[in-house]
Every structure is written in structure tokens, then in C-alpha cells.
CSV table of C-alpha atoms in Angstrom, one decimal:
chain,number,residue,atom,x,y,z
A,1,MET,CA,-0.2,0.1,0.0
A,2,LYS,CA,1.6,3.3,-0.9
A,3,LYS,CA,1.7,6.0,1.3
A,4,ILE,CA,0.2,9.3,1.3
A,5,ALA,CA,1.7,12.3,0.0
A,6,TYR,CA,0.1,15.7,0.9
A,7,VAL,CA,1.4,18.2,-1.9
A,8,GLY,CA,0.9,22.2,-1.2
A,9,ASN,CA,1.0,24.2,-4.9
A,10,ASP,CA,1.6,28.0,-4.7
A,11,VAL,CA,0.1,28.7,-8.2
A,12,HIS,CA,1.5,31.9,-9.8
A,13,GLN,CA,0.8,32.8,-13.4
A,14,ASP,CA,4.7,31.8,-14.5
A,15,SER,CA,5.8,29.4,-11.6
A,16,ILE,CA,4.2,26.8,-9.2
A,17,THR,CA,6.3,26.0,-5.9
A,18,VAL,CA,5.4,22.3,-4.7
A,19,SER,CA,5.8,21.2,-0.7
A,20,VAL,CA,5.3,17.7,-0.3
A,21,TYR,CA,4.5,16.0,3.0
A,22,VAL,CA,5.0,12.3,3.4
A,23,GLY,CA,2.9,10.6,6.2
A,24,ASP,CA,3.4,12.6,9.7
A,25,GLU,CA,6.6,13.6,8.7
A,26,ARG,CA,7.5,17.4,10.2
A,27,GLU,CA,9.5,19.0,7.4
A,28,PRO,CA,8.6,18.4,3.7
A,29,SER,CA,10.2,15.8,1.3
A,30,ILE,CA,10.2,17.2,-1.8
A,31,GLU,CA,10.3,21.2,-2.3
A,32,ARG,CA,10.7,22.1,-5.7
A,33,GLN,CA,9.7,25.5,-8.0
A,34,MET,CA,8.5,24.3,-11.9
A,35,LEU,CA,7.4,26.3,-14.9
A,36,ASN,CA,3.5,26.9,-14.6
A,37,GLU,CA,3.0,24.7,-18.0
A,38,ARG,CA,1.2,21.3,-18.6
A,39,LYS,CA,4.3,19.4,-19.6
A,40,SER,CA,6.3,20.1,-16.5
A,41,VAL,CA,2.6,19.6,-14.1
A,42,GLU,CA,2.8,16.3,-16.0
A,43,LYS,CA,6.3,15.2,-15.2
A,44,PHE,CA,6.4,16.0,-11.8
A,45,TYR,CA,3.5,14.7,-10.8
A,46,LYS,CA,3.5,11.2,-13.0
A,47,ARG,CA,6.8,10.2,-11.2
A,48,LEU,CA,5.4,11.1,-7.8
A,49,SER,CA,2.3,9.3,-8.4
A,50,GLN,CA,4.3,6.2,-8.9
A,51,GLU,CA,5.7,6.2,-5.4
A,52,TYR,CA,2.8,7.8,-3.4
A,53,GLU,CA,-1.0,8.4,-3.2
A,54,VAL,CA,-1.2,11.8,-4.1
A,55,ARG,CA,-3.4,14.5,-2.6
A,56,ALA,CA,-2.8,18.1,-3.9
A,57,CYS,CA,-4.3,21.5,-3.1
A,58,TYR,CA,-3.6,24.7,-4.0
A,59,GLU,CA,-5.7,28.5,-3.2
A,60,ALA,CA,-8.5,29.4,-5.6
A,61,SER,CA,-6.7,32.6,-7.3
A,62,SER,CA,-7.0,34.9,-10.9
A,63,ASN,CA,-5.8,31.8,-12.5
A,64,GLY,CA,-8.5,29.7,-12.4
A,65,TYR,CA,-9.1,25.8,-12.0
A,66,VAL,CA,-6.3,25.3,-15.4
A,67,PHE,CA,-4.1,23.6,-13.0
A,68,TYR,CA,-6.9,21.5,-11.0
A,69,ARG,CA,-8.2,20.1,-14.5
A,70,TRP,CA,-4.7,19.2,-15.2
A,71,LEU,CA,-4.5,17.2,-12.4
A,72,LYS,CA,-7.9,15.7,-12.6
A,73,GLU,CA,-7.1,14.4,-16.2
A,74,LEU,CA,-3.9,12.5,-14.7
A,75,GLY,CA,-5.8,11.0,-12.1
A,76,VAL,CA,-4.5,12.8,-9.2
A,77,SER,CA,-6.8,13.9,-6.5
A,78,CYS,CA,-6.5,17.8,-5.8
A,79,GLU,CA,-8.8,20.2,-4.1
A,80,VAL,CA,-9.0,24.2,-4.3
A,81,ILE,CA,-8.7,26.2,-1.4
A,82,ALA,CA,-10.6,29.4,-0.1
A,83,PRO,CA,-8.3,31.3,0.5
A,84,SER,CA,-10.1,33.5,3.0
A,85,LEU,CA,-10.4,31.0,5.3
A,86,ILE,CA,-6.7,29.6,5.5
A,87,PRO,CA,-5.7,29.7,9.0
A,88,GLU,CA,-3.1,32.5,9.7
A,89,LYS,CA,-0.5,32.7,12.5
A,90,ARG,CA,-0.3,35.9,14.8
A,91,GLY,CA,3.1,37.7,14.1
A,92,ASP,CA,3.9,35.7,11.0
A,93,ARG,CA,4.6,38.5,8.6
A,94,GLN,CA,7.3,36.3,6.3
A,95,LYS,CA,5.9,35.6,3.1
A,96,THR,CA,7.3,33.7,-0.1
A,97,ASP,CA,6.0,31.4,-2.2
A,98,LYS,CA,8.2,28.1,-0.5
A,99,ARG,CA,6.3,29.2,2.8
A,100,ASP,CA,3.0,29.5,1.2
A,101,ALA,CA,3.5,26.0,-0.2
A,102,ARG,CA,4.6,24.4,3.2
A,103,LYS,CA,1.6,26.1,4.8
A,104,LEU,CA,-1.1,24.7,2.2
A,105,GLY,CA,0.7,21.5,2.5
A,106,ARG,CA,0.9,20.9,6.0
A,107,TYR,CA,-2.9,22.6,6.5
A,108,TYR,CA,-4.1,20.3,4.1
A,109,ARG,CA,-2.9,16.9,6.1
A,110,SER,CA,-4.1,18.2,9.4
A,111,GLY,CA,-7.8,19.1,7.5
A,112,ASP,CA,-7.6,22.4,8.6
A,113,LEU,CA,-8.5,24.1,5.1
A,114,THR,CA,-11.6,24.9,3.6
A,115,THR,CA,-12.4,23.6,0.0
A,116,ILE,CA,-14.2,25.2,-2.7
A,117,LYS,CA,-16.6,23.6,-5.4
A,118,VAL,CA,-15.1,24.0,-8.6
A,119,PRO,CA,-17.6,24.5,-11.6
A,120,SER,CA,-17.4,22.8,-14.8
A,121,GLU,CA,-16.1,24.4,-17.7
A,122,LYS,CA,-19.8,25.2,-18.7
A,123,GLU,CA,-20.5,26.6,-15.6
A,124,GLU,CA,-17.4,28.7,-15.5
A,125,ALA,CA,-18.4,30.1,-18.7
A,126,SER,CA,-21.8,31.2,-17.5
A,127,ARG,CA,-20.2,32.5,-13.9
A,128,SER,CA,-18.2,34.6,-16.7
A,129,LEU,CA,-21.1,36.1,-18.3
A,130,LEU,CA,-22.6,37.0,-14.8
A,131,ARG,CA,-19.3,38.7,-14.3
A,132,LEU,CA,-18.7,40.6,-17.5
A,133,ARG,CA,-22.5,41.9,-16.5
A,134,GLU,CA,-21.4,43.2,-13.4
A,135,GLN,CA,-18.3,44.7,-15.0
A,136,MET,CA,-20.4,46.4,-17.8
A,137,SER,CA,-23.0,47.7,-15.2
A,138,ARG,CA,-20.2,49.4,-13.6
A,139,GLU,CA,-18.9,51.0,-16.8
A,140,VAL,CA,-22.6,52.1,-17.3
A,141,ARG,CA,-22.7,54.2,-14.3
A,142,ASN,CA,-18.8,55.5,-14.8
A,143,ALA,CA,-20.1,56.6,-18.2
A,144,LYS,CA,-22.9,58.6,-16.9
A,145,GLN,CA,-20.8,60.2,-14.0
A,146,TYR,CA,-18.4,61.3,-16.9
A,147,LEU,CA,-21.0,62.8,-18.9
A,148,LEU,CA,-23.0,64.8,-15.9
A,149,LYS,CA,-19.5,65.9,-14.4
A,150,PHE,CA,-18.8,67.5,-17.9
A,151,LEU,CA,-21.9,69.2,-17.9
A,152,GLN,CA,-21.8,70.2,-14.5
A,153,LEU,CA,-18.4,72.2,-15.5
A,154,ARG,CA,-20.4,74.0,-18.0
A,155,GLY,CA,-22.8,75.0,-15.7
A,156,LEU,CA,-25.4,72.6,-17.0
A,157,SER,CA,-27.5,70.5,-14.5
A,158,TYR,CA,-30.8,68.9,-14.9
A,159,LYS,CA,-33.4,70.7,-12.5
A,160,GLU,CA,-36.8,69.4,-13.9
A,161,GLY,CA,-36.8,65.9,-12.2
A,162,THR,CA,-34.5,62.9,-12.0
A,163,ASN,CA,-31.5,62.1,-13.9
A,164,TRP,CA,-31.7,59.5,-16.6
A,165,THR,CA,-35.4,59.5,-17.0
A,166,LEU,CA,-37.0,59.8,-20.6
A,167,LYS,CA,-37.7,63.6,-19.9
A,168,HIS,CA,-33.9,63.7,-18.9
A,169,ARG,CA,-32.4,62.2,-22.0
A,170,GLU,CA,-34.5,64.2,-24.3
A,171,TYR,CA,-33.1,67.6,-22.5
A,172,LEU,CA,-29.5,66.1,-23.2
A,173,LYS,CA,-30.1,65.7,-26.8
A,174,GLY,CA,-31.5,69.2,-27.1
A,175,LEU,CA,-28.1,70.8,-25.7
A,176,LYS,CA,-26.2,73.0,-27.2
A,177,PHE,CA,-22.6,74.5,-27.0
A,178,GLU,CA,-20.6,77.5,-28.3
A,179,GLU,CA,-17.3,75.5,-28.6
A,180,ARG,CA,-16.5,73.3,-31.2
A,181,LEU,CA,-14.6,71.2,-28.7
A,182,ASP,CA,-17.3,70.8,-26.1
A,183,VAL,CA,-19.4,69.6,-28.5
A,184,ARG,CA,-17.0,66.8,-29.5
A,185,VAL,CA,-16.3,65.9,-26.0
A,186,PHE,CA,-20.3,65.7,-25.5
A,187,ASP,CA,-21.0,63.5,-28.5
A,188,GLU,CA,-18.1,61.3,-27.5
A,189,TYR,CA,-19.5,61.0,-24.2
A,190,MET,CA,-23.1,59.9,-25.3
A,191,LEU,CA,-21.6,57.5,-28.1
A,192,MET,CA,-19.6,55.8,-25.0
A,193,LEU,CA,-22.9,55.6,-22.7
A,194,GLY,CA,-24.8,54.6,-25.6
A,195,TYR,CA,-22.4,51.9,-26.5
A,196,LYS,CA,-22.2,50.5,-23.0
A,197,GLU,CA,-26.2,51.0,-22.6
A,198,GLU,CA,-26.5,48.7,-25.7
A,199,ALA,CA,-23.6,46.2,-24.8
A,200,LEU,CA,-25.4,45.7,-21.1
A,201,LYS,CA,-28.7,45.1,-22.9
A,202,LYS,CA,-27.5,42.4,-25.2
A,203,ILE,CA,-25.4,40.8,-21.9
A,204,ASP,CA,-29.2,41.3,-19.9
A,205,ASP,CA,-30.9,39.4,-22.9
A,206,GLU,CA,-28.6,36.6,-22.8
A,207,ILE,CA,-28.5,36.2,-19.1
A,208,TYR,CA,-32.2,36.2,-19.4
A,209,THR,CA,-32.1,33.3,-22.2
A,210,LEU,CA,-29.6,31.0,-20.3
A,211,ALA,CA,-31.6,31.4,-17.2
A,212,TYR,CA,-34.6,30.1,-18.6
A,213,GLY,CA,-32.7,27.3,-20.5
A,214,GLU,CA,-32.9,23.6,-19.5
A,215,GLU,CA,-29.8,23.2,-17.3
A,216,TYR,CA,-30.9,26.5,-15.0
A,217,ARG,CA,-34.6,27.2,-15.6
A,218,GLY,CA,-35.8,24.7,-12.3
A,219,ARG,CA,-33.2,26.6,-9.9
A,220,VAL,CA,-34.1,30.1,-11.4
A,221,GLU,CA,-37.8,29.7,-11.2
A,222,ARG,CA,-37.5,28.6,-7.7
A,223,MET,CA,-35.1,31.2,-6.2
A,224,THR,CA,-37.1,34.1,-8.1
A,225,MET,CA,-40.0,33.5,-5.8
A,226,LEU,CA,-38.1,35.4,-3.1
A,227,ARG,CA,-38.6,39.0,-3.1
A,228,GLY,CA,-35.7,41.3,-4.2
A,229,VAL,CA,-34.7,37.9,-6.4
A,230,LYS,CA,-34.8,38.2,-10.4
A,231,GLU,CA,-33.3,36.7,-13.1
A,232,THR,CA,-29.8,38.4,-12.8
A,233,THR,CA,-29.8,37.9,-9.5
A,234,ALA,CA,-30.2,34.1,-9.3
A,235,MET,CA,-28.0,33.5,-12.0
A,236,GLY,CA,-25.1,35.4,-10.2
A,237,LEU,CA,-25.8,33.2,-7.1
A,238,ILE,CA,-26.4,30.0,-9.0
A,239,THR,CA,-23.0,30.4,-11.2
A,240,GLU,CA,-20.9,31.9,-8.1
A,241,ILE,CA,-22.0,29.1,-5.5
A,242,VAL,CA,-22.9,26.2,-8.2
A,243,ASP,CA,-24.0,23.4,-5.8
A,244,PHE,CA,-26.2,24.7,-2.5
A,245,LYS,CA,-26.3,20.8,-1.2
A,246,ARG,CA,-22.7,21.2,-0.4
A,247,PHE,CA,-24.0,23.1,2.8
A,248,SER,CA,-25.7,20.8,5.2
A,249,ARG,CA,-27.1,23.5,7.3
A,250,PRO,CA,-28.0,27.0,6.5
A,251,ARG,CA,-25.5,28.5,8.9
A,252,GLU,CA,-23.0,26.9,7.2
A,253,MET,CA,-23.7,28.6,3.9
A,254,MET,CA,-24.0,32.2,5.7
A,255,ALA,CA,-20.6,31.6,7.2
A,256,TYR,CA,-19.3,30.8,3.8
A,257,LEU,CA,-20.4,34.0,2.6
A,258,GLY,CA,-19.1,36.4,5.4
A,259,LEU,CA,-22.4,37.0,6.5
A,260,ILE,CA,-21.8,36.0,10.2
A,261,PRO,CA,-20.6,38.2,13.0
A,262,GLY,CA,-17.3,37.8,14.1
A,263,GLU,CA,-16.3,36.6,18.1
A,264,ARG,CA,-13.4,38.0,20.1
A,265,SER,CA,-14.1,36.3,23.5
A,266,SER,CA,-11.7,35.8,26.4
A,267,GLY,CA,-12.7,34.3,29.9
A,268,GLU,CA,-16.2,35.3,30.8
A,269,GLU,CA,-15.9,38.4,28.6
A,270,GLN,CA,-17.7,37.7,25.3
A,271,LYS,CA,-17.7,40.3,22.3
A,272,PHE,CA,-19.0,40.1,19.1
A,273,THR,CA,-17.7,42.2,15.8
A,274,GLY,CA,-18.7,43.1,12.5
A,275,ILE,CA,-19.8,40.3,10.0
A,276,THR,CA,-16.6,38.4,9.1
A,277,LYS,CA,-16.7,39.2,5.5
A,278,ALA,CA,-15.0,35.8,4.6
A,279,GLY,CA,-15.8,34.0,1.3
A,280,ASN,CA,-17.0,35.4,-1.9
A,281,PRO,CA,-18.1,39.6,-1.8
A,282,ARG,CA,-20.1,39.4,-5.0
A,283,VAL,CA,-22.5,36.8,-3.8
A,284,ARG,CA,-22.3,39.1,-0.3
A,285,ARG,CA,-23.1,41.9,-2.1
A,286,LEU,CA,-26.0,40.3,-4.3
A,287,MET,CA,-27.6,39.1,-1.2
A,288,VAL,CA,-27.3,42.7,0.6
A,289,GLU,CA,-28.9,44.0,-2.4
A,290,ALA,CA,-31.8,41.9,-2.5
A,291,ALA,CA,-32.4,42.2,1.7
A,292,TRP,CA,-32.6,45.7,0.8
A,293,HIS,CA,-36.5,44.8,-0.7
A,294,TYR,CA,-37.6,43.6,2.6
A,295,ARG,CA,-38.1,47.1,4.2
A,296,HIS,CA,-41.4,47.4,2.2
A,297,LYS,CA,-44.7,45.9,3.1
A,298,PRO,CA,-45.1,42.0,2.2
A,299,VAL,CA,-47.1,41.2,-1.2
A,300,ILE,CA,-48.8,37.8,-0.8
A,301,LYS,CA,-50.1,36.1,-4.0
A,302,LYS,CA,-52.1,33.2,-4.5
A,303,ARG,CA,-50.5,30.8,-6.6
A,304,ALA,CA,-51.9,27.6,-8.5
A,305,GLY,CA,-51.0,24.1,-7.4
A,306,SER,CA,-47.7,23.2,-8.9
A,307,ASP,CA,-44.5,21.1,-8.0
A,308,LEU,CA,-42.9,24.1,-6.9
A,309,ASP,CA,-45.5,24.8,-4.2
A,310,GLU,CA,-42.9,23.8,-1.5
A,311,SER,CA,-40.9,26.4,-2.4
A,312,TRP,CA,-43.5,29.1,-3.2
A,313,GLU,CA,-44.4,28.7,0.8
A,314,ILE,CA,-40.9,28.9,1.7
A,315,ALA,CA,-40.6,32.6,-0.5
A,316,GLN,CA,-43.7,33.8,1.6
A,317,ARG,CA,-42.8,33.2,4.9
A,318,ALA,CA,-39.2,34.7,3.9
A,319,GLN,CA,-41.2,37.9,2.8
A,320,ARG,CA,-43.0,38.2,5.7
A,321,ARG,CA,-40.7,37.0,8.4
A,322,LEU,CA,-37.7,39.3,6.9
A,323,HIS,CA,-40.0,42.0,6.6
A,324,ASP,CA,-40.7,42.0,10.5
A,325,LYS,CA,-36.7,41.4,11.3
A,326,TYR,CA,-35.9,44.7,9.6
A,327,TRP,CA,-38.6,47.0,11.4
A,328,ARG,CA,-37.7,45.3,14.3
A,329,LEU,CA,-34.3,46.3,14.1
A,330,ILE,CA,-34.9,49.6,12.8
A,331,GLN,CA,-36.9,49.8,16.1
A,332,LYS,CA,-34.3,48.6,18.4
A,333,GLY,CA,-31.8,51.6,17.1
A,334,LYS,CA,-30.1,49.6,14.7
A,335,CYS,CA,-28.9,51.6,11.4
A,336,LYS,CA,-30.4,50.9,7.9
A,337,THR,CA,-26.8,49.1,6.7
A,338,LYS,CA,-26.9,46.9,9.8
A,339,ALA,CA,-30.6,45.6,9.5
A,340,ALA,CA,-30.2,45.1,5.8
A,341,THR,CA,-27.3,42.8,6.4
A,342,ALA,CA,-28.9,41.0,9.2
A,343,VAL,CA,-32.1,40.5,7.0
A,344,ALA,CA,-29.5,39.4,4.3
A,345,ARG,CA,-27.9,36.5,6.6
A,346,GLU,CA,-31.3,35.1,7.3
A,347,LEU,CA,-32.7,35.4,3.6
A,348,THR,CA,-29.5,33.3,2.8
A,349,GLY,CA,-31.2,30.4,5.1
A,350,PHE,CA,-34.5,30.8,3.0
A,351,ILE,CA,-32.1,30.6,-0.1
A,352,TRP,CA,-30.8,27.5,1.4
A,353,ALA,CA,-33.9,25.9,2.2
A,354,ILE,CA,-35.6,26.6,-1.7
A,355,MET,CA,-32.2,25.1,-3.2
A,356,GLN,CA,-32.8,21.9,-1.4
A,357,THR,CA,-35.9,21.4,-3.1
A,358,ALA,CA,-34.2,21.7,-6.4
């Protein structure tokens, strides 16, 4: 029977630093740096697999899951680690590739690391589309700000209502400038805004089509029963989390998204801090955005019987409970932001419950 080799990999764009721990040895048996290319990785892991049962890990990063898929094709067990949940030694201020690889190997062997769900290539492509939508949405906001700032510098501020309504856009089309260069700048800002808004609309249409395709439709229909969750939000949650059933209970999912309070307790003193903000910031932002909708009075509608009735009942309970929670916290003197965050944490539990029925 082969011994188990735990391999910590510090993966960068150009290089990979490896630390191999065999059995209960305190120090790594093998340490090496190699090029981040398939040929080098295959050569190293094929040789290692001849002698040991290999279990590898590396941190999730901007390098994606290419390294994971290389090892999977070789038949090597590999897991991707959540970087925000790696234990840190207080006072340890040295950080090198070798030390990072050693830390991963040691903690992986002791079972102190939290793994993430690796999406399939198709799921990763869907996630990329949702992230593109997020980026394009920011680009549209920036383009609007550039234009308004330019007009403000010319003493042109819209006073007849809210910006970006149809009336405001008609007002923009009617503006005239004396300076030729001002006309050029204004036209370029308008063209840039128009291009980005059109691009955003096309992305939204593609996301809608994807949401109601065969792969995602069932999950999207269930999730959009919740107030504040539309197709874009549902697809964002689904593509980022991938598998909701990997959380055995709601609090695990809340902790994974960094929505639970931190704690600094000692002896008889118990002190809670703000939310941990661990895990995926995109999902956490989506949850808080959805939570703001629960400040409004619940609107309960009847639904014809279907196989989604269980999810529908959960969504109605969520609407009543979260509305009450928001205003109960406000009446206790909590600020609106903290109340919305608390609602987002509890909304995570309802989403978990609904997705267990999918």
C-alpha cells in the first residue's frame, strides 16, 4: 500500500512552488519550483504518483481552475482552497512562495483547510458572463458620471426631475454648445454611454435566455419566487455558489459568505464584531442588495398548485419574517445598513432551504 503524499502548490502565472509532506513528517520530503506549464506539471506528478498516493491542493486565485483540470486528467486527487479561510499565525510576517506552499501542505494534511466547489467548464463560462454583466454595469454608471460631471463644469445641471429618465434624455439631446471642442467631447460621452448601455442590454438578454434554458430553469424559477431576487441575481448566486447542497445546514452557507458576526471572546467576556466578510464578496453583495427589498410591506399572492408549491411557501414565509425583522431592528435603534445585513444573513437561510428542493 502506497504512502499518502500531501502536496501544497503555490500557483502563480509563470511558476508553481511545490511542498510535499509524506505521512507524519514535520518537514517536507520534496520541495521544488517548476514552470506553470502542462508539460512540467505532468512530468512531476506522474513521477510522484508512481511512489505515493497523491493528494494535492492549491489556493483559488486569478489563475482559475486550469491547474486543477490538469491534475484531474492525470487521475491525481486535487482540491481548491478558499484563500480567505486559510488559518494565519498571528505575528508571522514573512511571506514567500516556499512558505505558502509549506503552509498549504501542512494544513491540508491536518484537515484545517476549507475547500471550494470547482465548477465545470460550462458553469465557469456562465459565471464569466455574469461577471461581465457586473463589470459592464459599472462601466455604464461610470459613463453616466463622466457625462454629468462634464455638464456640471459647464453650468448645466438638470433641475426638472430625476436624471436618466426619458425626459432627462430628451433634455440631453437638445443641448447646444458654443465651443466646437465641447460639442466633440459631449458627442463622445453620449456615444460611449450609448454603446455601453446597448452592450449591457445584450448581456441581460443572453442571461435571461440562459436562465430559462434546460440547465438552470428549475433553480431560477424557485429562487425568483423570493422578493428581491430576479433572473440576474438568481443566476449570479447559482453560478458563484454552484452547489447549494454541499452545505448541510443554513449557517454553513451564511459563514461561507461571510455574513455571520465575528467573535473576540476571552474568559467570561464575550464580544461580537461586525460580519467576517469571508468568502465570495460578489455573492455577499447580491444578498445585501436583495435584502433591501424586505423593508417594503409584504405582498402575498395566491399561486396555482404545482410542483413548486413547497418553494412558494418558503418564499412567502421569508417575505413576512424578513420584513418584520428589518423593522424590528430599526425600532431597536439599529442603522439601516446593519438591519439590511442582518436580513441578508437570514435570507441566505431561506435561499438554502429553497435550493434543497431543487
